[in-house]
Short mmCIF file of C-alpha atoms in Angstrom, two decimals:
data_model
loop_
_atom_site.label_atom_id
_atom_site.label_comp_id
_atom_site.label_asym_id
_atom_site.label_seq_id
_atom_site.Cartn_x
_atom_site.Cartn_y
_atom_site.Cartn_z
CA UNK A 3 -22.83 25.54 20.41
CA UNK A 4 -25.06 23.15 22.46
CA UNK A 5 -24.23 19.65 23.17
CA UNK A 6 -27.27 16.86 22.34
CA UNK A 7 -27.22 14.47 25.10
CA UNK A 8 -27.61 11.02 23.81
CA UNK A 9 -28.88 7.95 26.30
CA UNK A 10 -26.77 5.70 27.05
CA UNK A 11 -28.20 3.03 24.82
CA UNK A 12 -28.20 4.98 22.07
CA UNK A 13 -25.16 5.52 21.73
CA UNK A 14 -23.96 2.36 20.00
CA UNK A 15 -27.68 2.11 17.94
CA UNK A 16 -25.94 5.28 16.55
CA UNK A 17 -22.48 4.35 15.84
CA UNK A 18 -23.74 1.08 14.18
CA UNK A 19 -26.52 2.88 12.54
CA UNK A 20 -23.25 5.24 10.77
CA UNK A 21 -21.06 2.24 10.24
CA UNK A 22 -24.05 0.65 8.36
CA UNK A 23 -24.45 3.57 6.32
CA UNK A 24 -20.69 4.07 5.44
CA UNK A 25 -19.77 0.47 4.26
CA UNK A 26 -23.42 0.78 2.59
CA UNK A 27 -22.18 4.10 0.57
CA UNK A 28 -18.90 1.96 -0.17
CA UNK A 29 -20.70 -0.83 -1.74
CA UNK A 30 -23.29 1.32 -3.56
CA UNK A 31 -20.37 3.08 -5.10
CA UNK A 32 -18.24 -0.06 -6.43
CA UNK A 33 -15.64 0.59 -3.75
CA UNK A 34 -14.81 -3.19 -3.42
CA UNK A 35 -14.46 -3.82 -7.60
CA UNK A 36 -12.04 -0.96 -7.70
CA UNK A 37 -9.87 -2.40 -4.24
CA UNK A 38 -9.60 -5.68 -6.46
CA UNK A 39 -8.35 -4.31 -9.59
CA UNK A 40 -5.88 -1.75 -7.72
CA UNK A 41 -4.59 -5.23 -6.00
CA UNK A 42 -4.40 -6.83 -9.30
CA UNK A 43 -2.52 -3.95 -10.85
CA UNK A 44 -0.28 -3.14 -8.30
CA UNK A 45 0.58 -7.01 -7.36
CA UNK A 46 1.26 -7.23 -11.49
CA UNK A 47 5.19 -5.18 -11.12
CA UNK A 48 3.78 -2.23 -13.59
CA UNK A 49 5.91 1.35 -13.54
CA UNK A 50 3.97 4.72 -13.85
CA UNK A 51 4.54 5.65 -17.50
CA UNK A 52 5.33 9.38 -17.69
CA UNK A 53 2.99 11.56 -17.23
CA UNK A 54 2.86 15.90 -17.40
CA UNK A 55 0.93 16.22 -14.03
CA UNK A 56 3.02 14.47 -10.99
CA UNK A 57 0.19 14.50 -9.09
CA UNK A 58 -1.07 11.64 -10.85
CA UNK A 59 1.30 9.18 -8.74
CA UNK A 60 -0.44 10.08 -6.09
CA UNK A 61 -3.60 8.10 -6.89
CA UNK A 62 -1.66 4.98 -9.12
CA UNK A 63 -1.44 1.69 -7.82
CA UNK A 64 1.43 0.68 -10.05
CA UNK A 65 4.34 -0.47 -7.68
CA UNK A 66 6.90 1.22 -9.60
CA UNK A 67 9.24 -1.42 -8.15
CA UNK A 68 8.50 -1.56 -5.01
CA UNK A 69 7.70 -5.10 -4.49
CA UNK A 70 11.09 -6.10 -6.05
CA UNK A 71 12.44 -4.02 -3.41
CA UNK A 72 10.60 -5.32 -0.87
CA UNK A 73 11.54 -8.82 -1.45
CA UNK A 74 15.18 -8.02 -1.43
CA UNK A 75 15.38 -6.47 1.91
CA UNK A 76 13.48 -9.08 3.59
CA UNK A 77 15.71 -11.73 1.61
CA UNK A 78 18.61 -9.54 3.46
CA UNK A 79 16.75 -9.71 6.79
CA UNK A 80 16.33 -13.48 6.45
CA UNK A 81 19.87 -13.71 6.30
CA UNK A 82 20.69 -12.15 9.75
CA UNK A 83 17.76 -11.02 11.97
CA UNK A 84 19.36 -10.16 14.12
CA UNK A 85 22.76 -8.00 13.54
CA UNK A 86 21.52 -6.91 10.20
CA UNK A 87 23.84 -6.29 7.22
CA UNK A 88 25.92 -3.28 8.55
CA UNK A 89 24.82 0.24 8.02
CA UNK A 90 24.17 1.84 4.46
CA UNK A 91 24.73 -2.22 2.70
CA UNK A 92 21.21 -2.02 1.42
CA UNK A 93 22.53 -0.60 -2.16
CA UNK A 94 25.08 -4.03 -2.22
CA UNK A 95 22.16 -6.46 -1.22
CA UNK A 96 20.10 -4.79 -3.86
CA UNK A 97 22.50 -5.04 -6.27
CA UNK A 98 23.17 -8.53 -5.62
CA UNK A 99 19.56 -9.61 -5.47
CA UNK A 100 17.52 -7.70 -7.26
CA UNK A 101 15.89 -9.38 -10.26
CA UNK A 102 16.62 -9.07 -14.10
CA UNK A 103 15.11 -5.78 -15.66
CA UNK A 104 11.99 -6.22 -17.57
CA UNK A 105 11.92 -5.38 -21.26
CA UNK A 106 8.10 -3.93 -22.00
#
């Protein structure tokens, strides 16, 4: 396989040339509509309903919790930066702070 030798000036002409066409393809396909509603639905607390193929997970943006968790270990990280809660205390600071379970 040969190498093509590019100028030295062309080089970034070609990497912005393939930038441009790569956010263009993004746009053109509704790529920033979609990143707003994932946000949305994912900043909303939803949980994956059940489903028969796992691999559908995979490509949810439900947080299935995750921002409840989130919160509570930084709430447990305000509370000593520095030496921490102690090894394996997560579970108790959850427990402690973790909010009220939402009926659907």
């Amino acid at each position: 396989m040969q190498e093509i030798a590019l100028p030295r000036r062309a080089r970034p002409i070609l990497v912005v040339g393939v930038v441009g066409v790569l956010v263009a393809g993004a746009l053109a396909a509704g790529a920033p509509a979609r990143i707003s509603d994932a946000r949305r639905t994912f900043s909303e607390g939803q949980y994956l309903a059940g489903t028969a193929d796992l691999r559908d997970r995979l490509t949810s943006t439900v947080d299935n919790g995750r921002i409840d968790n989130w919160r509570s270990r930084s709430d447990g990280f305000d509370d000593s930066p520095l030496h921490g809660t102690g090894a394996g205390t997560y579970r108790l600071t959850w427990e402690l702070d973790r909010p009220a379970r939402r009926c659907r």
